[in-house]
Amino acid sequence: MNKHEPFGRKLDFRNGRVDLSHGSGGRAMARLIADVFHTAFDNDWLRAGNDQSAFDVDAGRMVMTTDGYVVSPLFFPGGDIGRLAVHGTINDIAMAGARPLHMSASFIIEEGFPLADLRRIAESMGEASREAGVPIITGDTKVVERGKADGVFISTACVGVVPSGLELSGDKARPGDVVLLSGSIGDHGVAVMSRRENLAFETAVVSDTAALHDLVARMVDVAGASIRLMRDPTRGGLAATLNEIAHQSRVGVRIEEASIPVKPQVAAACELLGLDPLFVANEGKLVAIVEREAAESVLAAMRAHRLGKDAALVGEIVDDDHCFVQMTTAFGGGRIVDWLSGEQLPRIC
Amino acid sequence: MKHVDEYRDGELARGVTRRIAAEARKNREYRFMEFCGGHTHAISRYGVEDLLPENIRMIHGPGCPVCVLPIGRIDDAIRLAKRKEVTLCTYGDLMRVPGSNGSSLLKAKADGADIRMVYSTLDAISIAESEPNRQVVFLAVGFETTTPPTALAIRLAQKKNLINFSVFCNHVLTPSAIQAILESCDANDPGAVQIEGFVGPAHVSTVIGMAPYRRFATDFHKPVVIAGFEPLDVIQAILMLVRQINDGRSEIENQYRRAVAEDGNRKALAEIEDIFELRESFEWRGLGEIPFSALRLRDAYAQFDAERRFCVVTQSARDNPACECGAILRGAKRPQDCKLFGVACTPETPMGACMVSSEGSCAAHWAYGRFRRHEQRRAAS
């Protein structure tokens, strides 16, 4: 064994595949972690080589979240499972108005998974985490037999810190508040759908996957506690998010269909597939419930940010014991926007 | 989106509804049935009822193939899927439809049955080609719209000599169901509502044309206006029906001229005629047995008939006795009149035909319209 290569044989990134030895705790696993994950995520915490990482925190309120990613296909227009995992986890923290600090990533890899794909995913995660300024400081790797997982599953955790005086929560919407949406809906779900094996259609739609914490920070700067709550409308789409808010806060929500941005190509794809963009997933959008007086300034702050340039006021919170989400259709009639029944699109995140 | 937005234009809609309000006579009620689930969906999704005068009542018909598939046939499909050698291919919206004893294709899949969701009959053909050791069965449901794709798949299987492909045929016929509804209305049922006209099927009519509806005008004196599935199509058809009633006419009119030809699609009809024949009777969920209302494969195509290949013998199974679907489908009751609606029967736990698919009248009312009941109550109090 060469002393410069303590973990034995180099990984063959051209033709090599993950095998059970890569999860067995031996040299092969150490090599995989070093050459794939440490290389891609590179930071001092990982270089220390411990089973955990320590960091100092300021006094204050902390938030923590955990998330799992099983998207199929693993690579889709505008992103991949790795990028999605970083963004989705950061967004869960950001929706508390918090600043994300550090995250972890754990991989469950199926035997036979191409090493090149694993490296591509890890590099994409590293890039996303550097862009967001949220390092991945600890992780885990497991390999399961062929057929026991679908390529690779990623689970993550993240901690963040909330500015003092801010307590966003799903039960804080009050009649009179307004509903702000940061941009067009349905992009992620349609982008993933467009790459499904049995549903190939040419489309220019790319996933909107993005980390929203910087946009959130700008909003908090201008409005602080005038922001009642924020949510990112992922699975179940805008419809599910608004229904969650209505039920948690025991209020009704009224929205205007004409004010909700939907890209024409997303609308067209939804039309073909019989989907309603209101129920299609997003990975780089947020809904904010804001005091009416602060709406203009928050909206201006959102529109000044690249991730909120199409932000719009789409509705208001009303008094309603039934907690209905109602919509005035662009056609001029009224309808309920209900929870999704069953599954519209499986495995989109 | 071009060619779609035009038909959803609120400004144009208000113009048509103003004319409906002006022309509909105040001293009477107009009761029209939209047969198709597609129309029901458009009416609910775009809130069309809010734009109509109060004396125009839309009755939601049985035109949703998923809804009217009887429990016994779902049970058959589940039994087929559970056979070790069978791969059952189905459209996704059938997965959650409940069979007997809480069973469904979704649950059978979870139990290990090989069930694949496909978007086209051709996907099923591809599976049969790539997996020659599997018996691939396509679960065919639908009205005349989905019959030609099934015929195409059978024709392809024949050309490719695919011996491991068959079709479990549940195709049903629209005109037979309309006739059954009209006859049940004539049977002096005290609760039955007289339907005065029909918003006729959109996609079905692109295949069968206008001729099959003529007898509703001549024998039953009911106007039919064939209409597209966009909300503006629907309200224009309603205006045309109001005018026919006011003039004392009963004619077959075509609002959907951009897609429906007088003779329909002759090529598709010829293919259907060649491959399928009428069943003497077929059970419709919520409506019961209707004579000559469904298709099966002709003897010449017996080798592609899953019913014969796997000796399927359908056993009829009953809906919950409290379920009012039959009366709702005939227009005698509304979804909210059913004791089960919204309590035991919801889209998550559908009990009857009208709730099982999003295009069913109960599901549409639940998903889009149930706030109206509360608003009416609030206005009354």
XYZ file of C-alpha atoms in Angstrom:
730
model
C 0.000 0.000 0.000
C 1.254 3.391 -0.953
C 1.513 5.658 2.110
C -0.009 8.507 0.154
C -3.041 6.367 -0.554
C -3.931 4.900 2.831
C -7.336 3.650 1.653
C -6.128 1.380 -1.126
C -7.355 1.294 -4.681
C -8.580 4.521 -6.310
C -12.239 4.801 -7.182
C -13.014 4.212 -10.840
C -15.282 7.136 -11.594
C -15.605 6.184 -15.242
C -17.056 2.703 -14.990
C -17.106 1.928 -11.276
C -20.173 1.199 -9.196
C -20.927 1.285 -5.511
C -20.707 -2.188 -3.998
C -21.447 -3.524 -0.531
C -17.828 -3.009 0.570
C -18.375 0.744 0.264
C -20.715 0.571 3.224
C -18.917 -2.032 5.309
C -16.807 0.264 7.464
C -13.523 -0.803 5.880
C -11.013 0.867 3.623
C -13.367 1.011 0.662
C -15.847 3.024 2.688
C -13.187 5.389 3.983
C -12.059 5.900 0.399
C -15.574 6.601 -0.811
C -16.185 9.143 1.956
C -12.866 10.849 1.374
C -12.928 10.933 -2.416
C -16.591 11.647 -2.961
C -18.074 13.441 0.024
C -15.148 15.167 1.698
C -13.867 16.337 -1.653
C -17.230 17.731 -2.665
C -18.239 19.314 0.660
C -14.693 20.250 1.725
C -14.528 22.165 5.043
C -12.553 22.144 8.313
C -15.194 20.208 10.227
C -15.105 17.299 7.790
C -11.321 17.391 7.566
C -11.214 16.829 11.327
C -12.604 13.364 10.563
C -14.855 12.954 13.606
C -18.230 11.235 13.871
C -19.771 14.571 14.801
C -18.886 18.248 14.477
C -18.835 20.899 17.163
C -19.586 24.601 16.646
C -20.227 27.639 18.830
C -23.592 29.368 18.864
C -24.723 32.803 19.974
C -27.346 33.071 22.676
C -30.868 33.091 21.241
C -33.553 30.890 19.724
C -32.441 28.025 17.538
C -34.428 26.031 15.022
C -33.783 22.530 13.775
C -35.271 20.472 10.947
C -34.805 17.125 9.256
C -35.799 16.060 5.755
C -35.604 13.088 3.354
C -35.179 13.032 -0.435
C -36.305 10.196 -2.694
C -36.977 12.050 -5.966
C -37.211 10.074 -9.208
C -35.503 10.698 -11.582
C -32.380 11.742 -9.650
C -31.423 14.292 -12.314
C -34.042 16.614 -13.753
C -34.083 19.923 -15.663
C -32.784 22.628 -13.336
C -31.398 20.374 -10.626
C -30.803 16.982 -9.067
C -31.474 15.188 -5.789
C -28.369 16.693 -4.172
C -29.183 20.304 -4.948
C -32.792 19.699 -3.974
C -31.723 18.228 -0.616
C -29.626 21.285 0.268
C -32.238 23.798 -0.839
C -35.214 22.005 0.678
C -33.551 21.645 4.058
C -32.377 25.252 4.155
C -35.866 26.415 3.189
C -37.466 24.561 6.085
C -35.197 26.551 8.414
C -35.712 29.802 6.514
C -39.511 29.572 6.800
C -39.096 30.264 10.528
C -37.453 33.552 9.544
C -34.203 31.934 10.681
C -30.646 32.047 9.382
C -29.438 28.513 8.575
C -26.012 27.668 10.081
C -24.924 24.088 9.459
C -26.348 20.955 7.947
C -25.804 17.212 7.861
C -26.310 14.737 5.047
C -26.818 10.996 5.212
C -26.768 8.754 2.131
C -28.471 5.422 1.599
C -27.005 4.070 -1.633
C -28.185 1.076 -3.627
C -25.587 -1.509 -4.563
C -24.633 -1.020 -8.207
C -25.157 2.747 -8.245
C -22.641 4.377 -10.638
C -19.824 6.153 -8.786
C -19.877 8.883 -11.427
C -23.504 9.691 -10.592
C -22.753 9.670 -6.877
C -19.898 12.102 -7.384
C -22.059 14.310 -9.591
C -24.731 14.443 -6.872
C -22.182 15.141 -4.122
C -20.521 17.906 -6.147
C -23.874 19.476 -6.830
C -24.662 19.387 -3.100
C -21.305 20.912 -2.249
C -21.853 23.672 -4.754
C -25.366 24.393 -3.468
C -24.160 24.474 0.127
C -21.284 26.842 -0.702
C -23.601 29.144 -2.669
C -25.954 29.225 0.298
C -23.160 29.629 2.854
C -24.410 26.633 4.839
C -21.650 24.014 5.166
C -22.388 20.288 5.416
C -20.424 19.441 8.543
C -21.290 15.836 9.306
C -22.741 12.860 7.502
C -23.223 9.136 7.156
C -23.034 6.542 4.387
C -24.889 3.236 4.072
C -25.024 0.831 1.160
C -27.986 -1.538 0.776
C -28.414 -4.559 -1.519
C -29.607 -4.082 -5.054
C -33.373 -3.629 -5.141
C -33.562 -2.337 -1.554
C -33.377 1.338 -2.550
C -33.859 3.311 -5.762
C -30.368 4.569 -6.623
C -29.752 6.892 -3.739
C -31.811 8.358 -0.923
C -30.564 11.386 1.010
C -31.625 12.508 4.440
C -30.525 15.771 5.941
C -30.749 17.914 9.051
C -30.079 21.590 9.579
C -29.858 24.019 12.473
C -30.389 27.746 12.327
C -30.849 30.775 14.524
C -33.886 33.081 14.665
C -33.531 36.866 15.010
C -34.798 38.013 18.394
C -38.427 39.083 18.536
C -39.452 36.889 15.632
C -41.837 33.981 16.255
C -43.366 32.878 12.963
C -45.906 30.086 13.288
C -48.679 28.489 11.223
C -51.342 29.507 13.758
C -50.687 33.243 13.497
C -52.705 34.223 10.420
C -55.476 36.710 11.309
C -58.452 37.998 9.294
C -57.338 41.074 7.378
C -53.805 39.776 6.729
C -52.696 39.358 3.131
C -51.204 36.397 1.255
C -47.974 37.042 -0.664
C -46.468 34.544 -3.098
C -42.834 34.869 -4.199
C -43.260 33.780 -7.842
C -44.736 31.392 -10.399
C -46.069 28.034 -9.233
C -45.742 24.463 -10.508
C -42.257 24.676 -12.086
C -40.589 21.928 -10.054
C -43.341 19.311 -10.352
C -43.651 19.805 -14.110
C -39.847 19.744 -14.623
C -39.572 16.416 -12.789
C -42.616 15.023 -14.575
C -41.096 15.946 -17.944
C -38.203 13.548 -17.293
C -40.226 10.531 -16.216
C -39.440 7.558 -18.430
C -42.975 6.916 -19.551
C -43.867 10.560 -19.912
C -41.310 12.201 -22.072
C -42.261 15.515 -23.564
C -40.080 18.337 -24.766
C -40.405 21.223 -22.395
C -38.443 24.283 -21.493
C -39.587 24.096 -17.879
C -36.779 23.871 -15.319
C -37.149 23.224 -11.614
C -37.277 26.336 -9.454
C -35.122 24.685 -6.772
C -33.439 27.461 -4.777
C -32.419 28.351 -1.226
C -34.735 31.065 0.049
C -32.967 32.187 3.225
C -31.476 35.306 1.679
C -34.856 36.418 0.324
C -36.339 35.717 3.760
C -33.631 37.806 5.447
C -34.542 40.813 3.250
C -38.215 40.382 4.083
C -37.487 40.137 7.802
C -35.292 43.255 7.561
C -38.142 45.393 6.261
C -41.095 43.894 8.110
C -39.886 41.930 11.152
C -42.801 40.744 13.260
C -45.343 42.097 10.736
C -44.708 38.809 8.978
C -47.064 36.339 10.652
C -45.759 33.191 9.037
C -44.037 31.746 5.993
C -44.273 28.375 4.237
C -42.671 26.891 1.156
C -45.379 25.234 -0.948
C -43.630 21.946 -1.801
C -45.613 18.691 -2.053
C -49.341 19.367 -2.453
C -48.495 22.790 -3.902
C -49.977 26.151 -3.021
C -53.338 24.494 -2.306
C -51.975 22.274 0.480
C -49.991 25.127 2.038
C -52.996 27.460 2.186
C -55.187 24.709 3.626
C -52.572 23.980 6.310
C -52.461 27.655 7.244
C -56.272 27.941 7.303
C -56.596 24.949 9.625
C -53.722 25.856 11.923
C -54.933 29.445 12.316
C -58.681 28.571 12.239
C -59.323 31.158 9.510
C -60.448 31.173 5.878
C -58.305 32.148 2.900
C -59.587 33.911 -0.221
C -57.400 34.015 -3.294
C -57.730 35.438 -6.817
C -56.811 32.995 -9.572
C -55.896 35.822 -11.964
C -53.221 37.113 -9.575
C -51.354 33.791 -9.203
C -48.339 33.654 -11.552
C -48.119 30.477 -13.668
C -45.637 30.224 -16.542
C -47.344 29.527 -19.887
C -45.288 26.365 -20.470
C -46.211 25.071 -16.992
C -49.871 25.856 -17.649
C -49.657 24.021 -20.976
C -48.005 20.928 -19.476
C -50.568 20.842 -16.669
C -53.339 21.114 -19.247
C -51.951 18.099 -21.119
C -51.516 15.994 -18.007
C -54.778 16.967 -16.362
C -52.990 18.589 -13.431
C -53.908 21.769 -11.600
C -50.849 24.022 -10.998
C -52.280 24.836 -7.570
C -51.439 21.278 -6.499
C -48.069 20.942 -8.210
C -44.889 21.124 -6.113
C -42.468 24.047 -5.890
C -38.953 24.004 -4.439
C -37.967 27.669 -4.604
C -41.118 29.592 -3.707
C -42.583 30.852 -0.483
C -45.939 32.005 0.792
C -45.917 34.751 3.406
C -48.891 35.841 5.489
C -48.279 39.472 6.345
C -50.122 42.267 8.145
C -51.909 44.335 5.518
C -50.051 47.535 6.495
C -46.684 45.906 5.789
C -47.717 44.275 2.491
C -46.372 46.974 0.186
C -42.939 47.163 1.774
C -42.542 43.371 1.963
C -43.648 42.995 -1.630
C -41.146 45.667 -2.711
C -38.350 43.877 -0.833
C -39.317 40.573 -2.441
C -39.417 42.045 -5.941
C -35.970 43.569 -5.439
C -34.540 40.053 -4.894
C -33.830 37.752 -7.830
C -35.895 34.938 -6.239
C -38.903 37.172 -5.686
C -39.036 39.321 -8.800
C -42.450 37.944 -9.775
C -43.831 38.190 -6.240
C -47.534 38.980 -6.035
C -50.289 39.649 -3.555
C -52.627 36.733 -4.263
C -55.252 36.880 -1.543
C -56.313 37.633 1.994
C -57.145 35.949 5.266
C -60.825 36.057 6.234
C -62.997 34.990 9.128
C -64.365 31.474 8.402
C -65.235 28.752 10.935
C -65.023 26.146 8.171
C -61.433 27.092 7.342
C -62.167 26.983 3.608
C -59.675 28.168 1.033
C -61.836 29.844 -1.607
C -60.824 31.181 -4.974
C -62.398 33.615 -7.393
C -61.680 31.971 -10.731
C -60.335 33.966 -13.652
C -63.630 33.031 -15.324
C -65.501 34.990 -12.665
C -67.029 32.212 -10.533
C -66.109 30.899 -7.116
C -64.780 27.558 -5.943
C -63.053 25.829 -3.089
C -59.366 25.015 -3.305
C -59.294 21.790 -1.359
C -56.498 19.558 -0.154
C -55.289 17.182 -2.786
C -56.984 13.778 -2.604
C -54.562 10.933 -3.130
C -51.392 11.579 -5.067
C -51.028 13.869 -8.024
C -47.354 13.208 -8.739
C -45.409 10.550 -6.875
C -41.800 11.045 -5.647
C -41.084 14.598 -6.650
C -38.761 15.504 -3.784
C -52.048 29.719 -23.566
C -53.336 30.069 -27.096
C -56.482 28.128 -28.058
C -57.304 27.636 -24.382
C -57.390 31.060 -22.732
C -59.946 32.282 -25.264
C -62.413 29.727 -23.943
C -61.855 30.773 -20.327
C -62.261 34.504 -20.827
C -64.271 35.983 -17.972
C -65.306 39.047 -19.998
C -66.775 36.968 -22.824
C -68.443 34.737 -20.216
C -70.215 37.695 -18.620
C -71.520 38.691 -22.047
C -73.064 35.247 -22.603
C -74.461 34.991 -19.081
C -76.108 38.413 -19.452
C -77.877 37.058 -22.507
C -78.903 33.894 -20.633
C -80.332 36.051 -17.841
C -82.185 38.210 -20.349
C -83.641 35.326 -22.328
C -84.442 32.799 -19.570
C -88.083 33.258 -18.568
C -88.442 34.283 -14.961
C -91.598 32.280 -14.317
C -90.087 28.847 -14.822
C -87.122 26.642 -13.968
C -84.775 25.190 -16.585
C -83.292 21.791 -15.734
C -80.420 20.599 -17.894
C -78.135 17.623 -17.466
C -74.507 17.785 -18.452
C -73.826 14.118 -19.114
C -70.042 14.198 -19.041
C -67.765 14.359 -16.054
C -65.608 16.722 -18.097
C -68.447 19.247 -18.149
C -69.172 18.714 -14.451
C -65.521 19.355 -13.744
C -65.476 22.556 -15.855
C -68.670 23.829 -14.201
C -67.234 23.222 -10.726
C -63.656 24.238 -11.348
C -64.513 27.578 -12.963
C -67.506 28.320 -10.744
C -69.889 28.430 -13.733
C -72.965 28.017 -11.516
C -72.214 31.363 -9.855
C -72.683 33.035 -13.233
C -76.053 31.460 -14.053
C -79.481 32.808 -13.062
C -81.031 30.950 -10.124
C -83.770 29.351 -12.211
C -81.262 27.401 -14.326
C -80.340 24.174 -12.604
C -77.560 21.920 -13.824
C -77.924 18.223 -13.028
C -74.635 16.362 -13.042
C -74.861 13.197 -15.121
C -73.118 9.815 -14.931
C -70.546 10.517 -17.628
C -67.466 9.493 -15.720
C -66.252 6.037 -16.753
C -64.368 5.496 -13.504
C -67.474 6.308 -11.486
C -69.847 3.982 -13.307
C -67.578 0.921 -13.329
C -69.384 -1.523 -11.010
C -67.726 -2.964 -7.915
C -67.870 -6.470 -9.390
C -65.636 -5.474 -12.293
C -63.132 -3.799 -9.944
C -63.071 -7.066 -7.995
C -62.410 -8.913 -11.281
C -59.503 -6.590 -12.073
C -58.031 -7.097 -8.601
C -58.347 -10.899 -8.962
C -56.649 -10.701 -12.360
C -53.831 -8.578 -10.962
C -53.262 -11.041 -8.135
C -52.544 -13.901 -10.555
C -48.843 -14.654 -10.433
C -48.350 -14.547 -14.196
C -50.294 -11.297 -14.761
C -49.080 -7.710 -15.114
C -52.141 -5.455 -15.006
C -51.836 -2.113 -16.796
C -54.302 0.598 -15.856
C -54.937 4.306 -16.088
C -53.966 5.898 -12.770
C -57.419 7.138 -11.806
C -58.674 3.567 -11.309
C -56.107 2.766 -8.633
C -58.079 4.103 -5.679
C -61.555 3.008 -6.771
C -62.917 0.820 -3.986
C -63.931 -2.763 -4.712
C -65.598 -5.146 -2.231
C -64.532 -5.206 1.415
C -62.325 -2.159 1.225
C -60.110 -3.591 -1.507
C -58.608 -1.529 -4.329
C -55.934 -1.879 -6.983
C -53.718 0.409 -4.899
C -53.941 -1.984 -1.948
C -53.433 -5.007 -4.201
C -50.272 -3.335 -5.551
C -49.047 -2.781 -1.997
C -49.726 -6.488 -1.328
C -47.373 -7.376 -4.169
C -49.626 -7.570 -7.261
C -47.840 -6.426 -10.420
C -49.921 -3.380 -11.349
C -48.465 -0.660 -13.567
C -49.938 2.769 -14.162
C -49.836 3.713 -17.845
C -50.778 6.849 -19.729
C -51.607 5.142 -23.004
C -52.594 1.725 -24.315
C -49.326 1.755 -26.250
C -47.381 1.710 -22.962
C -49.099 -1.606 -22.200
C -48.077 -2.945 -25.617
C -44.454 -1.920 -24.948
C -44.489 -3.744 -21.615
C -45.865 -6.877 -23.288
C -43.098 -6.708 -25.890
C -40.275 -6.161 -23.435
C -41.504 -8.740 -20.920
C -42.596 -11.746 -22.978
C -42.820 -13.989 -19.909
C -45.551 -11.857 -18.340
C -49.230 -11.980 -19.229
C -49.943 -8.283 -19.761
C -53.597 -7.329 -19.269
C -54.809 -3.836 -20.122
C -57.725 -2.737 -17.948
C -59.819 -0.921 -20.549
C -62.464 1.495 -19.268
C -64.197 4.467 -20.737
C -66.813 5.734 -23.115
C -66.484 5.966 -26.883
C -63.521 8.339 -26.464
C -61.156 5.725 -25.073
C -62.458 2.822 -27.154
C -60.434 3.667 -30.302
C -57.089 3.605 -28.417
C -58.010 0.178 -27.034
C -58.915 -0.964 -30.562
C -55.569 0.356 -31.777
C -53.722 -1.629 -29.116
C -55.541 -4.832 -30.085
C -54.787 -4.211 -33.754
C -51.100 -3.649 -32.933
C -50.952 -6.754 -30.762
C -52.439 -8.712 -33.661
C -49.886 -7.324 -36.139
C -46.994 -7.954 -33.774
C -48.344 -11.399 -32.937
C -48.175 -10.620 -29.223
C -49.499 -13.711 -27.513
C -48.997 -12.319 -23.995
C -51.278 -9.273 -24.374
C -54.986 -9.098 -23.628
C -57.657 -6.531 -22.781
C -60.123 -6.643 -19.898
C -62.840 -4.704 -21.697
C -65.222 -2.421 -19.801
C -66.027 0.070 -22.544
C -69.510 1.565 -22.238
C -71.790 3.574 -24.511
C -73.041 7.076 -23.859
C -76.351 7.084 -25.781
C -77.557 3.927 -23.988
C -77.006 5.585 -20.624
C -78.788 8.793 -21.660
C -81.715 6.673 -22.814
C -81.776 4.776 -19.508
C -81.867 8.066 -17.607
C -84.696 9.413 -19.760
C -86.682 6.191 -19.402
C -86.243 6.198 -15.635
C -87.497 9.795 -15.572
C -90.564 8.735 -17.539
C -91.326 5.889 -15.165
C -93.480 8.142 -12.957
C -90.837 8.178 -10.255
C -92.277 10.787 -7.884
C -88.818 11.938 -6.867
C -87.458 12.109 -10.390
C -86.719 15.473 -11.873
C -87.737 16.032 -15.459
C -84.610 16.794 -17.421
C -85.440 19.221 -20.201
C -82.267 19.123 -22.204
C -78.722 17.838 -22.346
C -75.324 19.433 -22.674
C -74.017 16.690 -24.953
C -70.614 14.988 -24.692
C -67.537 16.682 -26.134
C -64.871 14.073 -26.772
C -67.339 11.210 -27.164
C -69.038 13.147 -29.945
C -65.768 13.642 -31.820
C -65.862 9.853 -32.276
C -69.578 9.057 -32.681
C -70.736 12.301 -34.321
C -74.256 13.677 -33.975
C -76.473 10.901 -35.330
C -76.675 8.688 -32.200
C -78.411 11.518 -30.304
C -81.195 12.043 -32.843
C -83.612 9.722 -31.080
C -83.533 11.900 -27.953
C -84.930 14.749 -30.036
C -87.428 12.685 -32.010
C -88.576 10.067 -29.451
C -88.125 11.963 -26.177
C -88.421 15.566 -27.436
C -85.296 16.621 -25.547
C -82.839 19.098 -27.035
C -79.164 18.136 -26.998
C -76.368 20.671 -27.516
C -72.974 19.035 -28.018
C -70.443 21.251 -26.230
C -66.701 21.497 -25.646
C -65.153 21.083 -22.199
C -64.105 24.688 -21.671
C -66.288 26.851 -19.420
C -67.241 29.229 -22.220
C -68.377 26.240 -24.308
C -70.610 25.134 -21.443
C -72.361 28.453 -20.924
C -72.818 28.956 -24.653
C -74.449 25.508 -24.807
C -76.709 26.496 -21.901
C -77.794 29.621 -23.821
C -78.528 27.431 -26.871
C -80.604 25.049 -24.711
C -82.555 27.940 -23.164
C -83.349 29.208 -26.667
C -84.520 25.767 -27.825
C -86.805 25.415 -24.784
C -88.181 28.940 -25.258
C -88.854 28.216 -28.949
C -90.399 24.828 -28.197
C -87.699 23.122 -30.293
C -85.937 19.831 -29.606
C -82.951 19.581 -31.899
C -79.441 18.203 -31.866
C -77.156 21.224 -32.082
C -73.398 21.330 -32.225
C -71.681 24.045 -30.209
C -68.353 22.145 -30.460
C -67.952 22.532 -34.215
C -64.229 23.097 -33.882
C -63.852 19.388 -33.064
C -67.059 17.464 -33.745
C -67.987 16.488 -37.295
C -71.535 15.494 -38.187
C -70.440 11.898 -38.900
C -67.837 11.654 -36.157
C -64.580 9.868 -36.822
C -65.403 7.240 -39.449
C -62.054 5.505 -39.279
C -62.297 5.073 -35.504
C -65.887 3.899 -35.773
C -64.955 1.306 -38.409
C -62.187 -0.029 -36.198
C -64.518 -0.236 -33.192
C -67.140 -2.002 -35.312
C -64.604 -4.530 -36.523
C -63.175 -5.433 -33.110
C -66.045 -4.996 -30.653
C -69.662 -6.120 -30.379
C -72.519 -5.125 -28.071
C -73.078 -6.869 -24.774
C -76.744 -7.661 -24.148
C -76.544 -5.980 -20.798
C -73.957 -4.400 -18.531
C -74.116 -3.161 -14.966
C -73.464 0.557 -14.357
C -72.550 1.577 -10.857
C -75.386 3.726 -9.515
C -77.681 3.026 -12.480
C -77.950 -0.776 -12.479
C -78.185 -3.053 -15.524
C -78.600 -1.181 -18.815
C -79.324 -3.195 -21.990
C -76.927 -2.915 -24.930
C -74.808 -0.369 -23.094
C -71.325 -1.878 -23.282
C -68.858 -3.555 -25.614
C -66.915 -6.800 -25.628
C -64.391 -8.290 -28.051
C -65.753 -10.182 -31.055
C -64.973 -13.913 -31.402
C -62.393 -13.130 -34.076
C -60.338 -11.330 -31.398
C -61.014 -13.826 -28.591
C -57.277 -14.434 -28.152
C -56.927 -10.829 -26.906
C -59.906 -11.044 -24.561
C -58.772 -11.307 -20.946
C -62.260 -12.385 -19.890
C -61.927 -15.524 -21.990
C -58.228 -16.096 -21.434
C -58.611 -16.044 -17.661
C -62.256 -17.257 -17.472
C -63.496 -14.116 -15.685
C -66.953 -14.554 -14.159
C -68.202 -11.278 -12.710
C -70.034 -11.360 -9.415
C -72.240 -8.388 -8.767
C -71.562 -6.574 -5.489
C -73.806 -4.000 -3.850
C -73.053 -0.423 -2.893
C -73.806 0.817 0.621
C -77.645 0.850 0.861
C -77.636 4.427 2.205
C -75.783 5.607 -0.913
C -77.935 7.937 -3.027
C -75.794 7.802 -6.169
C -78.570 6.351 -8.320
C -80.944 9.204 -7.450
C -78.152 11.784 -7.815
C -77.192 10.460 -11.249
C -80.833 10.709 -12.386
C -81.052 14.244 -11.033
C -83.620 13.309 -8.383
C -81.290 14.285 -5.540
C -78.269 16.495 -5.028
C -75.019 15.369 -3.415
C -75.801 17.265 -0.221
C -79.116 15.348 0.095
C -77.222 12.097 0.730
C -76.690 11.136 4.367
C -73.254 9.743 3.598
C -71.995 12.838 1.740
C -69.075 14.469 3.475
C -69.509 12.233 6.533
C -68.763 8.607 5.661
C -68.231 9.377 1.974
C -65.406 11.751 1.015
C -62.806 11.692 -1.776
C -60.421 9.949 0.654
C -63.003 7.290 1.564
C -65.433 7.127 -1.366
C -68.513 4.957 -0.810
C -70.454 5.507 -4.017
C -70.027 6.020 -7.727
C -70.251 9.818 -7.644
C -67.368 10.234 -5.202
C -64.826 7.784 -6.621
C -63.375 10.007 -9.335
C -62.729 13.736 -9.270
C -65.147 14.049 -12.190
C -68.041 12.511 -10.254
C -70.782 14.924 -9.185
C -70.298 14.345 -5.436
C -66.511 14.647 -5.654
C -66.808 17.843 -7.703
C -69.292 19.323 -5.257
C -67.082 18.316 -2.330
C -63.871 19.616 -3.847
C -65.131 22.844 -5.370
C -68.627 23.771 -4.308
C -69.383 22.832 -0.725
C -68.807 26.370 0.523
C -72.038 27.404 -1.227
C -74.160 25.492 1.267
C -72.487 27.324 4.153
C -72.791 30.684 2.447
C -76.479 30.094 1.770
C -76.982 29.177 5.419
C -75.087 32.236 6.529
C -77.122 34.459 4.205
C -80.359 32.926 5.522
C -79.474 33.394 9.196
